[in-house]
Short mmCIF file of C-alpha atoms in Angstrom, two decimals:
data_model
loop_
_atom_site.label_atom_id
_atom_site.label_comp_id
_atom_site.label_asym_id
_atom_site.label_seq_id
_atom_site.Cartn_x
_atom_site.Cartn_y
_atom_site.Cartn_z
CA UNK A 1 9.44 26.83 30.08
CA UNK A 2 5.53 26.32 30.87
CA UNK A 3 3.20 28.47 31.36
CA UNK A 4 -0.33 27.95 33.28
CA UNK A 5 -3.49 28.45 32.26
CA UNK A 6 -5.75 27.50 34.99
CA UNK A 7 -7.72 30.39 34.26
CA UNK A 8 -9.08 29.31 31.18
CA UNK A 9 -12.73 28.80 30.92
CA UNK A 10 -13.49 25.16 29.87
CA UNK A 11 -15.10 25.54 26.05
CA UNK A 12 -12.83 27.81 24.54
CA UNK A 13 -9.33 27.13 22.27
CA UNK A 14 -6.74 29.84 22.42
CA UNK A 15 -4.46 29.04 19.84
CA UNK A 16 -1.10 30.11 21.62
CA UNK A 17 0.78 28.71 18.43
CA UNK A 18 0.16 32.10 17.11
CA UNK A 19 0.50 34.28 20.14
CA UNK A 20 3.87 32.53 20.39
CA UNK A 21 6.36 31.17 18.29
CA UNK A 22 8.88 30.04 21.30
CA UNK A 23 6.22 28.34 23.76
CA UNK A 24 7.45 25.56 24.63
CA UNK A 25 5.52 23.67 26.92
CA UNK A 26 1.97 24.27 29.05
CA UNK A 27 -0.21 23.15 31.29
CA UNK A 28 -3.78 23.44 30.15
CA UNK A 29 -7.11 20.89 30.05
CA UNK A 30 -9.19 19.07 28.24
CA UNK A 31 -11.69 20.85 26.52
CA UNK A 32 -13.20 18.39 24.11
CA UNK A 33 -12.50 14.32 23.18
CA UNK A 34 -13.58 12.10 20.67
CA UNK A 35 -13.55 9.86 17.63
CA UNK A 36 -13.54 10.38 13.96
CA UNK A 37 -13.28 7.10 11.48
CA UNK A 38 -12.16 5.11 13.95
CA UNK A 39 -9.06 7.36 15.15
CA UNK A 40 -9.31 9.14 18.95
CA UNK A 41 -8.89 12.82 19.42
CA UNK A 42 -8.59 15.15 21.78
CA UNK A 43 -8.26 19.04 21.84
CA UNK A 44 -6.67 21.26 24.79
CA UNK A 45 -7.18 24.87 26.03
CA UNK A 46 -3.96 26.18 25.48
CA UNK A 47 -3.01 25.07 21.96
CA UNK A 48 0.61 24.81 21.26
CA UNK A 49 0.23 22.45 18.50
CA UNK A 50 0.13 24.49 14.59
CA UNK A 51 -2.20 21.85 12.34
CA UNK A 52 -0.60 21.53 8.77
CA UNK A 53 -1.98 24.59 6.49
CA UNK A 54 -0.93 27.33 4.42
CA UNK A 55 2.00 25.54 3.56
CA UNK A 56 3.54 24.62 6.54
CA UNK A 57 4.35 21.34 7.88
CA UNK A 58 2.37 20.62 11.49
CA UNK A 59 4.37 20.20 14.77
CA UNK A 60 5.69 17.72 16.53
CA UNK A 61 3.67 17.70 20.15
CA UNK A 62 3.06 15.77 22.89
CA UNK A 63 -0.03 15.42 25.03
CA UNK A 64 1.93 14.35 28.39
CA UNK A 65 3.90 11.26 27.16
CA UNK A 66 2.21 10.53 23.81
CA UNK A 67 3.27 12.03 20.64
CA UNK A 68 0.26 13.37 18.78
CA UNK A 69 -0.05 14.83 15.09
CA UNK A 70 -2.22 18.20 15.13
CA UNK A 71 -5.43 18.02 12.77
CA UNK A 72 -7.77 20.86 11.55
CA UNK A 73 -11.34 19.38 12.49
CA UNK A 74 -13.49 20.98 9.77
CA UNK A 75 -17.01 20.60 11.83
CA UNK A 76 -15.88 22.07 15.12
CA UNK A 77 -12.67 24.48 14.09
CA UNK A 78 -10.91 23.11 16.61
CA UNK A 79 -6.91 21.89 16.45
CA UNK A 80 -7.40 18.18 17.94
CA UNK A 81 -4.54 16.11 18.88
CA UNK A 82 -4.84 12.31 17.01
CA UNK A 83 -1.91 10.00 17.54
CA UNK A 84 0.38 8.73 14.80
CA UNK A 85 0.29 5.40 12.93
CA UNK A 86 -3.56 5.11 14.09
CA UNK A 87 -2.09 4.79 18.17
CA UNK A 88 -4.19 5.49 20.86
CA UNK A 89 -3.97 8.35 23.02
CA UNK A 90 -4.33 8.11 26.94
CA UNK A 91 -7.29 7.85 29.03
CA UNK A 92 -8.29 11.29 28.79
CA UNK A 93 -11.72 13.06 30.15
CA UNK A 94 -13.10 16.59 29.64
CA UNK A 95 -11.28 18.82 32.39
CA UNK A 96 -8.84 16.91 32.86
CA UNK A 97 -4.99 18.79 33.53
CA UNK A 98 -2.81 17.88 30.96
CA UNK A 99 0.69 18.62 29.87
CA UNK A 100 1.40 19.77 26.30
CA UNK A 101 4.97 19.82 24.56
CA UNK A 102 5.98 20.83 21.26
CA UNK A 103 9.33 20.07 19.37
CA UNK A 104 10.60 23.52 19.35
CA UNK A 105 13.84 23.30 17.74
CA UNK A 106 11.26 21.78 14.81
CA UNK A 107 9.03 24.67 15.22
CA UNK A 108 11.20 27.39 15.01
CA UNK A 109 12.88 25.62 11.76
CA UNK A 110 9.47 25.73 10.63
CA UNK A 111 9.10 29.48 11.69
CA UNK A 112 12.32 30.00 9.61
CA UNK A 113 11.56 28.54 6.88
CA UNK A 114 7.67 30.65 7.11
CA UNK A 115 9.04 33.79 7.78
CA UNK A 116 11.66 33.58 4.82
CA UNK A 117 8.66 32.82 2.56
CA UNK A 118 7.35 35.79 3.04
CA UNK A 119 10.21 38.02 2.94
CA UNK A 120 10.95 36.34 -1.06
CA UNK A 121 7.30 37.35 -1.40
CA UNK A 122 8.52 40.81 -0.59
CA UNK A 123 11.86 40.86 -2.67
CA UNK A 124 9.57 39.62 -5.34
CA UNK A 125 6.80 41.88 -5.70
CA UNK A 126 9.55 44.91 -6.24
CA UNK A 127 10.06 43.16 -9.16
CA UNK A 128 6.89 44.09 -10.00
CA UNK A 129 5.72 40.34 -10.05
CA UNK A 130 2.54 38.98 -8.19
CA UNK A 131 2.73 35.95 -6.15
CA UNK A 132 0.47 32.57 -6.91
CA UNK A 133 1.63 30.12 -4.72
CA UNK A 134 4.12 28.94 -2.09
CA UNK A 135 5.19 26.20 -0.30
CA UNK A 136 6.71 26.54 3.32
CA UNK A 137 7.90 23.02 3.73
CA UNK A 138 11.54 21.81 4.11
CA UNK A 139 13.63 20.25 1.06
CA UNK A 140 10.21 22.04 -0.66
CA UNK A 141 10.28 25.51 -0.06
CA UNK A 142 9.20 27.83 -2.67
CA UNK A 143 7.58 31.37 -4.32
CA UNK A 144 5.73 31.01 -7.24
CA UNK A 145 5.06 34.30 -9.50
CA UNK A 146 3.50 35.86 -12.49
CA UNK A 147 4.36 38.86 -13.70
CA UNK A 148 1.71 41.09 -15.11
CA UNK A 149 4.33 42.80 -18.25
CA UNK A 150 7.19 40.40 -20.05
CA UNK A 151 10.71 40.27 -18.20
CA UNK A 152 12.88 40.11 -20.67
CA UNK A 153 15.32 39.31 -17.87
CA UNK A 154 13.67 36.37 -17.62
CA UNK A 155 14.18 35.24 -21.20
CA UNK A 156 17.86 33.22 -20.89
CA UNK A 157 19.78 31.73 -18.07
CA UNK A 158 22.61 35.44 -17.82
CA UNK A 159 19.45 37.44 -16.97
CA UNK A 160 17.70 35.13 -14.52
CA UNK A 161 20.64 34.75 -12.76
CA UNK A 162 21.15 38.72 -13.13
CA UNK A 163 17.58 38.95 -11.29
CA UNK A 164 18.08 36.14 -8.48
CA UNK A 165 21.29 38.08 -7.88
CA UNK A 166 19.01 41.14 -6.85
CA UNK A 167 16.69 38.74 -4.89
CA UNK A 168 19.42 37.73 -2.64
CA UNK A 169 21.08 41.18 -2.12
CA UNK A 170 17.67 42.79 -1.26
CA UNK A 171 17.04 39.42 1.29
CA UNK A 172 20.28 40.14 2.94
CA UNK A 173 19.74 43.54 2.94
CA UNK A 174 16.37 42.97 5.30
CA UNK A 175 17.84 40.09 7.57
CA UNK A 176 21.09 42.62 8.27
CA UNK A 177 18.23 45.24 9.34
CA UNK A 178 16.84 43.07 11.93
CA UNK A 179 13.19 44.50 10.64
CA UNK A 180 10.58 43.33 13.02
CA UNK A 181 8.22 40.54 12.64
CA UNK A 182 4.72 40.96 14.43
CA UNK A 183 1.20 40.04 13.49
CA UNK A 184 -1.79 42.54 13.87
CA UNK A 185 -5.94 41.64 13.52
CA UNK A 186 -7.61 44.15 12.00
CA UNK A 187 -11.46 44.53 12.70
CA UNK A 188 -12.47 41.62 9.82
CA UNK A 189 -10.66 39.27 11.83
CA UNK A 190 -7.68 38.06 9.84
CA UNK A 191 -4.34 37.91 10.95
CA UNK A 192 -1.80 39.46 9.21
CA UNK A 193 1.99 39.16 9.54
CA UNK A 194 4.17 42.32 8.85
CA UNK A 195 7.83 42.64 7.89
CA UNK A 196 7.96 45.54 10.14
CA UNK A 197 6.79 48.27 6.90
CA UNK A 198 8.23 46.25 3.76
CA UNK A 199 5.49 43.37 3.85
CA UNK A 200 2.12 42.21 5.12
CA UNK A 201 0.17 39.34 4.39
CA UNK A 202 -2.52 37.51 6.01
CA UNK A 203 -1.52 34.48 7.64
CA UNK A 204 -2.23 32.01 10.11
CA UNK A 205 1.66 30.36 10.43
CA UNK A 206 4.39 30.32 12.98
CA UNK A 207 6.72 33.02 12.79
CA UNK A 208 10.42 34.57 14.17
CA UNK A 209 10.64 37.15 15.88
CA UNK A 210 12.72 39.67 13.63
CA UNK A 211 14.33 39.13 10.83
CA UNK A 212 17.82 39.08 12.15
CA UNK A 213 17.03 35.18 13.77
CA UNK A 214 17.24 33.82 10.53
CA UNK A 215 20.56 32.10 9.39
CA UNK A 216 21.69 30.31 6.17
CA UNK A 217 19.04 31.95 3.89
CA UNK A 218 20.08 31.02 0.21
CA UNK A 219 18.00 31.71 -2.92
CA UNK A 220 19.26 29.26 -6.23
CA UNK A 221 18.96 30.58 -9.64
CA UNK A 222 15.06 31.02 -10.26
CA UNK A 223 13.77 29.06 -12.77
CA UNK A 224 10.90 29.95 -15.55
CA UNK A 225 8.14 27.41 -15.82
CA UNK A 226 4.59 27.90 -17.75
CA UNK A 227 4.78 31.45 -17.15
CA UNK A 228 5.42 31.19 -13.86
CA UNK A 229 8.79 32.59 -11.51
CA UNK A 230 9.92 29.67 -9.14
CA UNK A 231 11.85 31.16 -6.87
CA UNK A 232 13.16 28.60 -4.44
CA UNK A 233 14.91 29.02 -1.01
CA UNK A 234 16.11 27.69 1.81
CA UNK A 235 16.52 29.00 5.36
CA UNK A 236 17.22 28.37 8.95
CA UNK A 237 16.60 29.93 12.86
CA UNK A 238 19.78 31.41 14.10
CA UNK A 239 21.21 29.24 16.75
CA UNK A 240 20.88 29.43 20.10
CA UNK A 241 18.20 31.47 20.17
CA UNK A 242 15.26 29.83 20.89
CA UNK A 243 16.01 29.12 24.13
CA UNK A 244 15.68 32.45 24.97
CA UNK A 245 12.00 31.65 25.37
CA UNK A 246 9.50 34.40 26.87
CA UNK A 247 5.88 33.12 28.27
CA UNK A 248 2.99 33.20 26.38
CA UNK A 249 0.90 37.29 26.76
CA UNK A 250 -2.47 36.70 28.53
CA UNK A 251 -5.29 35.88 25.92
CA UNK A 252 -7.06 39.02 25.02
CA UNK A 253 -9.88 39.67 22.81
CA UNK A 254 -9.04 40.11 19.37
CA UNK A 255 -6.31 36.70 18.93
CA UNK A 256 -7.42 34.00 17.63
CA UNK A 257 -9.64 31.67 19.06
CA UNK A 258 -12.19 28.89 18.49
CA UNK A 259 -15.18 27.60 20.55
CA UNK A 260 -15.89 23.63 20.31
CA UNK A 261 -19.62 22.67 19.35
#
């Protein structure tokens, strides 16, 4: 589906990626070009395209018929769209309409694979642990904890199994509950993503919907490094799904959004 923004005032970045997960495609313009080390950019209006960050891979887009990989540009805050392999991107001029496309069926794996993150964040700290890092990315995708007190659970390969056996159940146990995913900004401006009332966390990634549209979520035995709790997992979006695609809510103050320089 597209949606239009024609009403969007030249200057200003709405990043739809996080207003919605299942936008597929939009018409938008040309807010800003350029050129950094020799590579051409160019950033849109509407922003469909999620830059790599906070663990999570970047989309696959298109800016009408030209595949682009999504950047971060540090100076400006803008997501700009640079072309793979050091290609060039089309003629393009502030203003100008443009089309942009994003894999979806990548995104929502993506999404998936996010959203299951954080519900083994959740499953973990009722273990009492703390998280210290994680890694959203496919073939990759892991929770890393400390926790505060000794597990002896932890100490030989019956108990750690014992304990990723009470990971998974309490995992199921959320996806068979459907528990709502949703993001809220508070007043300082961050973004955080709730498991309905069993997690929250700020975050700026792609998310499902609810926790029932994920599929094939499967925890292997955790494993004790350094002190830390690797808990790895895997995950993906429910079939079918996705295409059940709404249009993206009207920007309103409060979402995220960046002005170009």
């Amino acid at each position: 589906m597209v949606h239009s923004t024609e009403a969007l005032r030249v200057g200003t970045q709405v990043s739809a990626y996080l207003n919605d997960t299942y936008l597929e495609q939009v018409d938008t313009r040309v807010i800003a070009v350029g050129e950094k080390g020799g590579t051409p950019w160019a950033a849109v209006g509407h922003c469909l395209f999620h830059p790599q960050g906070g663990g999570q891979p970047a989309d696959r887009g298109w800016l009408e018929d030209t595949e682009i990989i999504p950047v971060r540009d540090r100076e400006s805050g803008l997501v700009v769209a640079t072309v793979p392999g050091g290609g060039s991107l089309p003629p393009l001029a502030e203003g100008q309409k443009v089309r942009a496309r994003i894999d979806l069926w990548a995104r929502t794996a993506h999404a998936a694979l996010h959203t299951a993150g954080h519900l083994v964040e959740a499953v973990g700290r009722m273990q009492g642990w703390e998280m210290v890092a994680s890694n959203h990315f496919p073939g990759q995708a892991r929770i890393e904890f400390q926790a505060p007190r000794t597990d002896t659970r932890l100490a030989d390969p019956e108990g750690r199994e014992e304990v990723t056996a009470v990971l998974r159940a309490a995992v199921a146990a959320a996806v068979a509950d459907d528990l709502p995913v949703f993001a809220r900004c508070p007043a300082d401006g961050r973004r955080v993503v709730h498991l309905d009332e069993l997690h929250s966390a700020p975050c700026g990634g792609t998310h499902v919907r609810s926790l029932g549209d994920l599929a094939e979520v499967a925890l292997p035995t955790l494993k004790v490094k350094k002190g830390r709790i690797r808990v790895s997992y895997s995950a993906t979006h429910v079939p079918g799904t996705a295409t059940r695609l709404s249009y993206a809510a009207p920007h309103v103050p409060g979402t995220a959004t960046h002005r170009s320089h």
